[in-house]
Amino acid sequence: MTFAVVFPGQGAQSVGMLAELAAEHTIVQQTFAEASETLGRDLWEMAQSGPAEALSDTRITQPLMFTSGVAVWRLLSEAGLPAAGAFAGHSLGEFAALVASGALSFTDGLTLVQRRAELMAAAVPDGEGGMAALIGMSDEAVVDLCASISGDRISEAVNFNAPGQVAISGHLDALQKTVDAAKDQGCRKALMLAVSVPNHSSLMKPAGLELAETIDSLTFSEPSAPLVQNATAAAASDLQTLLGHLKAHVYNPVYWTRTVETLRDVHGVSTIIEAGPGKVLTGLGKRIDRSLPTLPVDSPATLAAALEAVGVTAA
């Protein structure tokens, strides 16, 4: 059986996340301690004590979720997980996938993610940018609607998360116009999201260009298995191509539906393991292909179930 390991991004965080796993497996808190030493602040205390508003600050969310994904990956590896057939991550999760695949060290990954968070937070003035969700419209209809509204003020379709579930990004006033127009067109659900940054929109291009300098300063290796990237929904043929796509990642869409389909159709994946807090990707997976199981790992019970599914008996 071929399985893939995927990593969630921003939005899956919650106060108290991974507490049960950490209580039984020291590798979780060890990973957080390593990250805290690198960053000079106690990430585990933040994760456990919150408040939730603090965890929603992208400068905190990004290193927190990245560390969480790597912690769960290390736990899976320690528990005897066989070699994965492929990797992927949703938005920020792609950076945890780079570490899991051996393409980037944890410390360098954390440095890169922290820089990404800072650049993204500074890319657009506070109160100017954000995101919204449109549920119940086709991808094409959302793209066309955004194109009809976007001009000097940006509204762009950026996260193709599952059939009929698209996130849009840009200036708040343009997004609100898009939400209102979507409702008028019969969209089942259209709402602004509690996100202060216009993730993956063209407004992030200056941040992406600066982040490329950090990427160039770090050491990368070929991943141990195909890493399906968000910007192309494909695994790069070589390391330089992978890095080129990674540099464009922050201002390009996340093609998650196509990513899951690529894992299934191109790389022969029959089971997906979601490594990290929450069950966001598990939920999306059910909407993309209910016959392709996605198994979350964020508690001792789900850890045991995921390991059993790939033929490992949890200790």
mmCIF file of N, CA and C in Angstrom, residues 90-212:
data_model
loop_
_atom_site.group_PDB
_atom_site.id
_atom_site.type_symbol
_atom_site.label_atom_id
_atom_site.label_comp_id
_atom_site.label_asym_id
_atom_site.label_seq_id
_atom_site.Cartn_x
_atom_site.Cartn_y
_atom_site.Cartn_z
ATOM 1 N N HIS A 90 -0.798 21.750 3.016
ATOM 2 C CA HIS A 90 -1.732 22.796 2.602
ATOM 3 C C HIS A 90 -1.172 24.154 3.002
ATOM 4 N N SER A 91 -0.833 24.979 2.010
ATOM 5 C CA SER A 91 -0.301 26.322 2.261
ATOM 6 C C SER A 91 0.935 26.231 3.157
ATOM 7 N N LEU A 92 0.871 26.791 4.359
ATOM 8 C CA LEU A 92 1.999 26.713 5.299
ATOM 9 C C LEU A 92 2.482 25.274 5.486
ATOM 10 N N GLY A 93 1.564 24.313 5.404
ATOM 11 C CA GLY A 93 1.923 22.916 5.617
ATOM 12 C C GLY A 93 2.974 22.402 4.658
ATOM 13 N N GLU A 94 3.144 23.076 3.509
ATOM 14 C CA GLU A 94 4.163 22.644 2.556
ATOM 15 C C GLU A 94 5.561 22.716 3.154
ATOM 16 N N PHE A 95 5.768 23.622 4.107
ATOM 17 C CA PHE A 95 7.090 23.767 4.717
ATOM 18 C C PHE A 95 7.383 22.609 5.673
ATOM 19 N N ALA A 96 6.366 22.127 6.383
ATOM 20 C CA ALA A 96 6.538 20.932 7.206
ATOM 21 C C ALA A 96 6.785 19.714 6.316
ATOM 22 N N ALA A 97 6.132 19.684 5.149
ATOM 23 C CA ALA A 97 6.359 18.589 4.208
ATOM 24 C C ALA A 97 7.803 18.581 3.710
ATOM 25 N N LEU A 98 8.381 19.760 3.516
ATOM 26 C CA LEU A 98 9.784 19.847 3.104
ATOM 27 C C LEU A 98 10.695 19.213 4.149
ATOM 28 N N VAL A 99 10.416 19.482 5.416
ATOM 29 C CA VAL A 99 11.233 18.910 6.496
ATOM 30 C C VAL A 99 11.022 17.403 6.579
ATOM 31 N N ALA A 100 9.760 16.966 6.523
ATOM 32 C CA ALA A 100 9.461 15.541 6.632
ATOM 33 C C ALA A 100 10.109 14.739 5.511
ATOM 34 N N SER A 101 10.200 15.334 4.339
ATOM 35 C CA SER A 101 10.780 14.649 3.177
ATOM 36 C C SER A 101 12.303 14.700 3.167
ATOM 37 N N GLY A 102 12.884 15.396 4.134
ATOM 38 C CA GLY A 102 14.335 15.497 4.203
ATOM 39 C C GLY A 102 14.924 16.567 3.303
ATOM 40 N N ALA A 103 14.056 17.405 2.712
ATOM 41 C CA ALA A 103 14.547 18.443 1.804
ATOM 42 C C ALA A 103 15.129 19.641 2.537
ATOM 43 N N LEU A 104 14.757 19.799 3.822
ATOM 44 C CA LEU A 104 15.157 20.981 4.593
ATOM 45 C C LEU A 104 15.260 20.592 6.057
ATOM 46 N N SER A 105 16.236 21.146 6.764
ATOM 47 C CA SER A 105 16.354 20.846 8.193
ATOM 48 C C SER A 105 15.260 21.566 8.977
ATOM 49 N N PHE A 106 14.947 21.060 10.152
ATOM 50 C CA PHE A 106 13.917 21.672 10.982
ATOM 51 C C PHE A 106 14.291 23.106 11.354
ATOM 52 N N THR A 107 15.538 23.323 11.733
ATOM 53 C CA THR A 107 15.966 24.662 12.142
ATOM 54 C C THR A 107 15.872 25.649 10.983
ATOM 55 N N ASP A 108 16.346 25.245 9.807
ATOM 56 C CA ASP A 108 16.239 26.129 8.640
ATOM 57 C C ASP A 108 14.780 26.350 8.250
ATOM 58 N N GLY A 109 13.977 25.306 8.363
ATOM 59 C CA GLY A 109 12.557 25.441 8.067
ATOM 60 C C GLY A 109 11.883 26.434 8.984
ATOM 61 N N LEU A 110 12.233 26.388 10.254
ATOM 62 C CA LEU A 110 11.659 27.317 11.233
ATOM 63 C C LEU A 110 12.086 28.751 10.933
ATOM 64 N N THR A 111 13.344 28.939 10.578
ATOM 65 C CA THR A 111 13.842 30.260 10.192
ATOM 66 C C THR A 111 13.069 30.794 8.988
ATOM 67 N N LEU A 112 12.846 29.924 8.015
ATOM 68 C CA LEU A 112 12.137 30.313 6.796
ATOM 69 C C LEU A 112 10.678 30.655 7.091
ATOM 70 N N VAL A 113 10.037 29.845 7.911
ATOM 71 C CA VAL A 113 8.620 30.064 8.243
ATOM 72 C C VAL A 113 8.446 31.355 9.053
ATOM 73 N N GLN A 114 9.348 31.608 9.987
ATOM 74 C CA GLN A 114 9.248 32.834 10.772
ATOM 75 C C GLN A 114 9.424 34.065 9.886
ATOM 76 N N ARG A 115 10.346 33.997 8.955
ATOM 77 C CA ARG A 115 10.543 35.100 8.007
ATOM 78 C C ARG A 115 9.308 35.270 7.125
ATOM 79 N N ARG A 116 8.740 34.165 6.672
ATOM 80 C CA ARG A 116 7.522 34.190 5.870
ATOM 81 C C ARG A 116 6.393 34.891 6.633
ATOM 82 N N ALA A 117 6.241 34.546 7.903
ATOM 83 C CA ALA A 117 5.177 35.122 8.721
ATOM 84 C C ALA A 117 5.352 36.633 8.868
ATOM 85 N N GLU A 118 6.578 37.039 9.113
ATOM 86 C CA GLU A 118 6.847 38.470 9.302
ATOM 87 C C GLU A 118 6.595 39.252 8.010
ATOM 88 N N LEU A 119 7.036 38.715 6.885
ATOM 89 C CA LEU A 119 6.849 39.394 5.602
ATOM 90 C C LEU A 119 5.377 39.466 5.229
ATOM 91 N N MET A 120 4.656 38.392 5.471
ATOM 92 C CA MET A 120 3.233 38.380 5.142
ATOM 93 C C MET A 120 2.446 39.355 6.008
ATOM 94 N N ALA A 121 2.809 39.419 7.291
ATOM 95 C CA ALA A 121 2.113 40.333 8.203
ATOM 96 C C ALA A 121 2.332 41.784 7.802
ATOM 97 N N ALA A 122 3.505 42.066 7.226
ATOM 98 C CA ALA A 122 3.856 43.446 6.884
ATOM 99 C C ALA A 122 3.480 43.822 5.449
ATOM 100 N N ALA A 123 3.011 42.867 4.667
ATOM 101 C CA ALA A 123 2.794 43.107 3.233
ATOM 102 C C ALA A 123 1.675 44.097 2.945
ATOM 103 N N VAL A 124 0.658 44.087 3.779
ATOM 104 C CA VAL A 124 -0.515 44.948 3.583
ATOM 105 C C VAL A 124 -0.832 45.622 4.910
ATOM 106 N N PRO A 125 -1.147 46.913 4.920
ATOM 107 C CA PRO A 125 -1.456 47.603 6.187
ATOM 108 C C PRO A 125 -2.602 46.919 6.939
ATOM 109 N N ASP A 126 -2.541 46.967 8.272
ATOM 110 C CA ASP A 126 -3.602 46.392 9.101
ATOM 111 C C ASP A 126 -4.959 46.957 8.694
ATOM 112 N N GLY A 127 -5.937 46.061 8.595
ATOM 113 C CA GLY A 127 -7.284 46.495 8.257
ATOM 114 C C GLY A 127 -7.543 46.631 6.774
ATOM 115 N N GLU A 128 -6.540 46.324 5.936
ATOM 116 C CA GLU A 128 -6.678 46.468 4.484
ATOM 117 C C GLU A 128 -6.995 45.151 3.779
ATOM 118 N N GLY A 129 -6.385 44.072 4.251
ATOM 119 C CA GLY A 129 -6.502 42.800 3.538
ATOM 120 C C GLY A 129 -7.148 41.718 4.363
ATOM 121 N N GLY A 130 -7.572 40.647 3.677
ATOM 122 C CA GLY A 130 -8.178 39.528 4.371
ATOM 123 C C GLY A 130 -8.564 38.431 3.405
ATOM 124 N N MET A 131 -9.455 37.551 3.871
ATOM 125 C CA MET A 131 -9.905 36.429 3.060
ATOM 126 C C MET A 131 -11.391 36.187 3.305
ATOM 127 N N ALA A 132 -12.015 35.476 2.390
ATOM 128 C CA ALA A 132 -13.415 35.087 2.525
ATOM 129 C C ALA A 132 -13.575 33.690 1.947
ATOM 130 N N ALA A 133 -14.671 33.037 2.287
ATOM 131 C CA ALA A 133 -14.948 31.691 1.792
ATOM 132 C C ALA A 133 -16.252 31.686 1.015
ATOM 133 N N LEU A 134 -16.242 31.018 -0.133
ATOM 134 C CA LEU A 134 -17.441 30.837 -0.945
ATOM 135 C C LEU A 134 -17.696 29.342 -1.069
ATOM 136 N N ILE A 135 -18.845 28.903 -0.592
ATOM 137 C CA ILE A 135 -19.176 27.482 -0.573
ATOM 138 C C ILE A 135 -20.448 27.255 -1.378
ATOM 139 N N GLY A 136 -20.358 26.354 -2.345
ATOM 140 C CA GLY A 136 -21.527 26.046 -3.154
ATOM 141 C C GLY A 136 -21.481 26.628 -4.553
ATOM 142 N N MET A 137 -20.319 27.166 -4.953
ATOM 143 C CA MET A 137 -20.131 27.641 -6.322
ATOM 144 C C MET A 137 -18.988 26.850 -6.960
ATOM 145 N N SER A 138 -19.038 26.683 -8.260
ATOM 146 C CA SER A 138 -17.952 25.992 -8.952
ATOM 147 C C SER A 138 -16.694 26.849 -8.938
ATOM 148 N N ASP A 139 -15.545 26.201 -9.104
ATOM 149 C CA ASP A 139 -14.280 26.937 -9.169
ATOM 150 C C ASP A 139 -14.341 27.999 -10.259
ATOM 151 N N GLU A 140 -14.853 27.615 -11.415
ATOM 152 C CA GLU A 140 -14.889 28.530 -12.566
ATOM 153 C C GLU A 140 -15.772 29.744 -12.267
ATOM 154 N N ALA A 141 -16.902 29.502 -11.615
ATOM 155 C CA ALA A 141 -17.813 30.601 -11.288
ATOM 156 C C ALA A 141 -17.166 31.580 -10.313
ATOM 157 N N VAL A 142 -16.405 31.061 -9.359
ATOM 158 C CA VAL A 142 -15.728 31.934 -8.388
ATOM 159 C C VAL A 142 -14.634 32.746 -9.090
ATOM 160 N N VAL A 143 -13.862 32.094 -9.941
ATOM 161 C CA VAL A 143 -12.794 32.798 -10.680
ATOM 162 C C VAL A 143 -13.401 33.919 -11.523
ATOM 163 N N ASP A 144 -14.486 33.620 -12.228
ATOM 164 C CA ASP A 144 -15.131 34.623 -13.078
ATOM 165 C C ASP A 144 -15.694 35.775 -12.257
ATOM 166 N N LEU A 145 -16.297 35.450 -11.111
ATOM 167 C CA LEU A 145 -16.869 36.487 -10.255
ATOM 168 C C LEU A 145 -15.774 37.419 -9.736
ATOM 169 N N CYS A 146 -14.678 36.846 -9.261
ATOM 170 C CA CYS A 146 -13.566 37.660 -8.755
ATOM 171 C C CYS A 146 -13.013 38.553 -9.871
ATOM 172 N N ALA A 147 -12.883 37.997 -11.069
ATOM 173 C CA ALA A 147 -12.345 38.771 -12.194
ATOM 174 C C ALA A 147 -13.250 39.948 -12.546
ATOM 175 N N SER A 148 -14.554 39.785 -12.345
ATOM 176 C CA SER A 148 -15.494 40.857 -12.677
ATOM 177 C C SER A 148 -15.455 42.000 -11.664
ATOM 178 N N ILE A 149 -14.916 41.726 -10.478
ATOM 179 C CA ILE A 149 -14.885 42.726 -9.401
ATOM 180 C C ILE A 149 -13.488 43.303 -9.210
ATOM 181 N N SER A 150 -12.482 42.479 -9.385
ATOM 182 C CA SER A 150 -11.111 42.886 -9.106
ATOM 183 C C SER A 150 -10.623 43.927 -10.116
ATOM 184 N N GLY A 151 -9.961 44.949 -9.593
ATOM 185 C CA GLY A 151 -9.369 45.994 -10.421
ATOM 186 C C GLY A 151 -8.256 46.633 -9.626
ATOM 187 N N ASP A 152 -8.404 47.915 -9.324
ATOM 188 C CA ASP A 152 -7.450 48.560 -8.426
ATOM 189 C C ASP A 152 -7.499 47.915 -7.044
ATOM 190 N N ARG A 153 -8.686 47.459 -6.685
ATOM 191 C CA ARG A 153 -8.874 46.719 -5.428
ATOM 192 C C ARG A 153 -8.990 45.239 -5.777
ATOM 193 N N ILE A 154 -8.221 44.425 -5.091
ATOM 194 C CA ILE A 154 -8.012 43.037 -5.494
ATOM 195 C C ILE A 154 -8.991 42.079 -4.810
ATOM 196 N N SER A 155 -9.565 41.195 -5.623
ATOM 197 C CA SER A 155 -10.326 40.033 -5.133
ATOM 198 C C SER A 155 -9.949 38.857 -6.021
ATOM 199 N N GLU A 156 -9.322 37.841 -5.439
ATOM 200 C CA GLU A 156 -8.799 36.724 -6.235
ATOM 201 C C GLU A 156 -9.148 35.383 -5.587
ATOM 202 N N ALA A 157 -9.450 34.398 -6.408
ATOM 203 C CA ALA A 157 -9.652 33.026 -5.924
ATOM 204 C C ALA A 157 -8.286 32.409 -5.665
ATOM 205 N N VAL A 158 -8.041 31.958 -4.436
ATOM 206 C CA VAL A 158 -6.680 31.530 -4.091
ATOM 207 C C VAL A 158 -6.571 30.135 -3.492
ATOM 208 N N ASN A 159 -7.596 29.653 -2.800
ATOM 209 C CA ASN A 159 -7.524 28.318 -2.197
ATOM 210 C C ASN A 159 -8.646 27.458 -2.762
ATOM 211 N N PHE A 160 -8.275 26.527 -3.637
ATOM 212 C CA PHE A 160 -9.261 25.599 -4.204
ATOM 213 C C PHE A 160 -9.231 24.343 -3.326
ATOM 214 N N ASN A 161 -9.984 24.414 -2.228
ATOM 215 C CA ASN A 161 -9.828 23.444 -1.135
ATOM 216 C C ASN A 161 -10.537 22.121 -1.366
ATOM 217 N N ALA A 162 -11.686 22.167 -2.036
ATOM 218 C CA ALA A 162 -12.489 20.979 -2.320
ATOM 219 C C ALA A 162 -13.551 21.410 -3.319
ATOM 220 N N PRO A 163 -14.170 20.465 -4.007
ATOM 221 C CA PRO A 163 -15.223 20.855 -4.940
ATOM 222 C C PRO A 163 -16.302 21.699 -4.257
ATOM 223 N N GLY A 164 -16.547 22.885 -4.813
ATOM 224 C CA GLY A 164 -17.549 23.765 -4.221
ATOM 225 C C GLY A 164 -17.091 24.498 -2.981
ATOM 226 N N GLN A 165 -15.793 24.525 -2.725
ATOM 227 C CA GLN A 165 -15.271 25.197 -1.525
ATOM 228 C C GLN A 165 -13.994 25.955 -1.901
ATOM 229 N N VAL A 166 -14.140 27.265 -2.101
ATOM 230 C CA VAL A 166 -13.032 28.096 -2.557
ATOM 231 C C VAL A 166 -12.864 29.281 -1.614
ATOM 232 N N ALA A 167 -11.608 29.582 -1.257
ATOM 233 C CA ALA A 167 -11.312 30.786 -0.473
ATOM 234 C C ALA A 167 -10.802 31.863 -1.424
ATOM 235 N N ILE A 168 -11.226 33.104 -1.160
ATOM 236 C CA ILE A 168 -10.777 34.236 -1.955
ATOM 237 C C ILE A 168 -9.978 35.173 -1.065
ATOM 238 N N SER A 169 -9.166 36.022 -1.682
ATOM 239 C CA SER A 169 -8.212 36.824 -0.919
ATOM 240 C C SER A 169 -8.010 38.164 -1.607
ATOM 241 N N GLY A 170 -7.702 39.189 -0.807
ATOM 242 C CA GLY A 170 -7.440 40.500 -1.381
ATOM 243 C C GLY A 170 -7.786 41.624 -0.435
ATOM 244 N N HIS A 171 -8.203 42.780 -1.002
ATOM 245 C CA HIS A 171 -8.596 43.929 -0.189
ATOM 246 C C HIS A 171 -9.978 43.689 0.420
ATOM 247 N N LEU A 172 -10.163 44.120 1.657
ATOM 248 C CA LEU A 172 -11.414 43.828 2.359
ATOM 249 C C LEU A 172 -12.646 44.360 1.632
ATOM 250 N N ASP A 173 -12.573 45.565 1.077
ATOM 251 C CA ASP A 173 -13.748 46.130 0.414
ATOM 252 C C ASP A 173 -14.105 45.337 -0.849
ATOM 253 N N ALA A 174 -13.096 44.907 -1.598
ATOM 254 C CA ALA A 174 -13.359 44.112 -2.795
ATOM 255 C C ALA A 174 -13.890 42.729 -2.427
ATOM 256 N N LEU A 175 -13.372 42.178 -1.347
ATOM 257 C CA LEU A 175 -13.853 40.870 -0.895
ATOM 258 C C LEU A 175 -15.315 40.953 -0.482
ATOM 259 N N GLN A 176 -15.681 42.026 0.227
ATOM 260 C CA GLN A 176 -17.069 42.175 0.667
ATOM 261 C C GLN A 176 -18.002 42.289 -0.542
ATOM 262 N N LYS A 177 -17.564 43.010 -1.562
ATOM 263 C CA LYS A 177 -18.357 43.103 -2.800
ATOM 264 C C LYS A 177 -18.532 41.723 -3.429
ATOM 265 N N THR A 178 -17.466 40.934 -3.396
ATOM 266 C CA THR A 178 -17.526 39.590 -3.981
ATOM 267 C C THR A 178 -18.475 38.700 -3.186
ATOM 268 N N VAL A 179 -18.392 38.789 -1.864
ATOM 269 C CA VAL A 179 -19.290 38.009 -1.004
ATOM 270 C C VAL A 179 -20.749 38.385 -1.275
ATOM 271 N N ASP A 180 -21.020 39.668 -1.346
ATOM 272 C CA ASP A 180 -22.397 40.127 -1.596
ATOM 273 C C ASP A 180 -22.895 39.655 -2.965
ATOM 274 N N ALA A 181 -22.039 39.768 -3.982
ATOM 275 C CA ALA A 181 -22.413 39.340 -5.332
ATOM 276 C C ALA A 181 -22.627 37.832 -5.390
ATOM 277 N N ALA A 182 -21.802 37.088 -4.656
ATOM 278 C CA ALA A 182 -21.949 35.624 -4.628
ATOM 279 C C ALA A 182 -23.300 35.236 -4.041
ATOM 280 N N LYS A 183 -23.691 35.930 -2.983
ATOM 281 C CA LYS A 183 -25.006 35.655 -2.379
ATOM 282 C C LYS A 183 -26.124 35.951 -3.372
ATOM 283 N N ASP A 184 -25.960 37.024 -4.111
ATOM 284 C CA ASP A 184 -26.965 37.376 -5.116
ATOM 285 C C ASP A 184 -27.056 36.313 -6.215
ATOM 286 N N GLN A 185 -25.928 35.631 -6.463
ATOM 287 C CA GLN A 185 -25.899 34.584 -7.495
ATOM 288 C C GLN A 185 -26.336 33.222 -6.956
ATOM 289 N N GLY A 186 -26.736 33.198 -5.670
ATOM 290 C CA GLY A 186 -27.236 31.950 -5.096
ATOM 291 C C GLY A 186 -26.197 31.088 -4.425
ATOM 292 N N CYS A 187 -25.030 31.650 -4.148
ATOM 293 C CA CYS A 187 -23.992 30.894 -3.422
ATOM 294 C C CYS A 187 -24.551 30.419 -2.078
ATOM 295 N N ARG A 188 -24.360 29.147 -1.783
ATOM 296 C CA ARG A 188 -24.950 28.573 -0.569
ATOM 297 C C ARG A 188 -24.438 29.235 0.707
ATOM 298 N N LYS A 189 -23.162 29.552 0.729
ATOM 299 C CA LYS A 189 -22.568 30.182 1.915
ATOM 300 C C LYS A 189 -21.427 31.071 1.460
ATOM 301 N N ALA A 190 -21.464 32.328 1.832
ATOM 302 C CA ALA A 190 -20.399 33.274 1.484
ATOM 303 C C ALA A 190 -20.141 34.136 2.700
ATOM 304 N N LEU A 191 -18.922 34.104 3.213
ATOM 305 C CA LEU A 191 -18.649 34.833 4.450
ATOM 306 C C LEU A 191 -17.192 35.279 4.518
ATOM 307 N N MET A 192 -16.980 36.396 5.182
ATOM 308 C CA MET A 192 -15.631 36.860 5.458
ATOM 309 C C MET A 192 -15.003 35.956 6.525
ATOM 310 N N LEU A 193 -13.694 35.754 6.427
ATOM 311 C CA LEU A 193 -12.978 34.912 7.384
ATOM 312 C C LEU A 193 -12.187 35.770 8.368
ATOM 313 N N ALA A 194 -11.934 35.205 9.543
ATOM 314 C CA ALA A 194 -11.159 35.913 10.565
ATOM 315 C C ALA A 194 -9.667 35.781 10.252
ATOM 316 N N VAL A 195 -9.278 36.321 9.103
ATOM 317 C CA VAL A 195 -7.888 36.286 8.638
ATOM 318 C C VAL A 195 -7.490 37.713 8.296
ATOM 319 N N SER A 196 -6.379 38.164 8.840
ATOM 320 C CA SER A 196 -5.986 39.567 8.665
ATOM 321 C C SER A 196 -5.009 39.771 7.518
ATOM 322 N N VAL A 197 -4.670 38.685 6.818
ATOM 323 C CA VAL A 197 -3.663 38.747 5.758
ATOM 324 C C VAL A 197 -4.257 38.177 4.471
ATOM 325 N N PRO A 198 -4.053 38.834 3.325
ATOM 326 C CA PRO A 198 -4.583 38.322 2.053
ATOM 327 C C PRO A 198 -3.705 37.212 1.482
ATOM 328 N N ASN A 199 -3.711 36.068 2.154
ATOM 329 C CA ASN A 199 -2.837 34.955 1.799
ATOM 330 C C ASN A 199 -2.987 34.527 0.342
ATOM 331 N N HIS A 200 -1.855 34.236 -0.286
ATOM 332 C CA HIS A 200 -1.775 33.656 -1.627
ATOM 333 C C HIS A 200 -2.308 34.555 -2.746
ATOM 334 N N SER A 201 -2.640 35.793 -2.425
ATOM 335 C CA SER A 201 -3.063 36.724 -3.479
ATOM 336 C C SER A 201 -1.846 37.426 -4.069
ATOM 337 N N SER A 202 -2.073 38.159 -5.167
ATOM 338 C CA SER A 202 -0.989 38.901 -5.810
ATOM 339 C C SER A 202 -0.453 40.010 -4.905
ATOM 340 N N LEU A 203 -1.231 40.402 -3.892
ATOM 341 C CA LEU A 203 -0.747 41.402 -2.933
ATOM 342 C C LEU A 203 0.443 40.886 -2.139
ATOM 343 N N MET A 204 0.659 39.582 -2.154
ATOM 344 C CA MET A 204 1.770 38.971 -1.423
ATOM 345 C C MET A 204 3.051 38.875 -2.257
ATOM 346 N N LYS A 205 3.001 39.356 -3.493
ATOM 347 C CA LYS A 205 4.192 39.188 -4.345
ATOM 348 C C LYS A 205 5.433 39.880 -3.781
ATOM 349 N N PRO A 206 5.340 41.119 -3.269
ATOM 350 C CA PRO A 206 6.541 41.718 -2.676
ATOM 351 C C PRO A 206 7.114 40.879 -1.528
ATOM 352 N N ALA A 207 6.228 40.308 -0.705
ATOM 353 C CA ALA A 207 6.692 39.439 0.380
ATOM 354 C C ALA A 207 7.369 38.203 -0.196
ATOM 355 N N GLY A 208 6.811 37.653 -1.268
ATOM 356 C CA GLY A 208 7.396 36.473 -1.894
ATOM 357 C C GLY A 208 8.770 36.736 -2.477
ATOM 358 N N LEU A 209 8.940 37.906 -3.065
ATOM 359 C CA LEU A 209 10.242 38.245 -3.648
ATOM 360 C C LEU A 209 11.312 38.389 -2.571
ATOM 361 N N GLU A 210 10.915 38.956 -1.429
ATOM 362 C CA GLU A 210 11.873 39.049 -0.311
ATOM 363 C C GLU A 210 12.151 37.684 0.290
ATOM 364 N N LEU A 211 11.104 36.857 0.392
ATOM 365 C CA LEU A 211 11.280 35.522 0.969
ATOM 366 C C LEU A 211 12.202 34.676 0.104
ATOM 367 N N ALA A 212 12.200 34.932 -1.198
ATOM 368 C CA ALA A 212 13.073 34.181 -2.110
ATOM 369 C C ALA A 212 14.540 34.350 -1.723
#
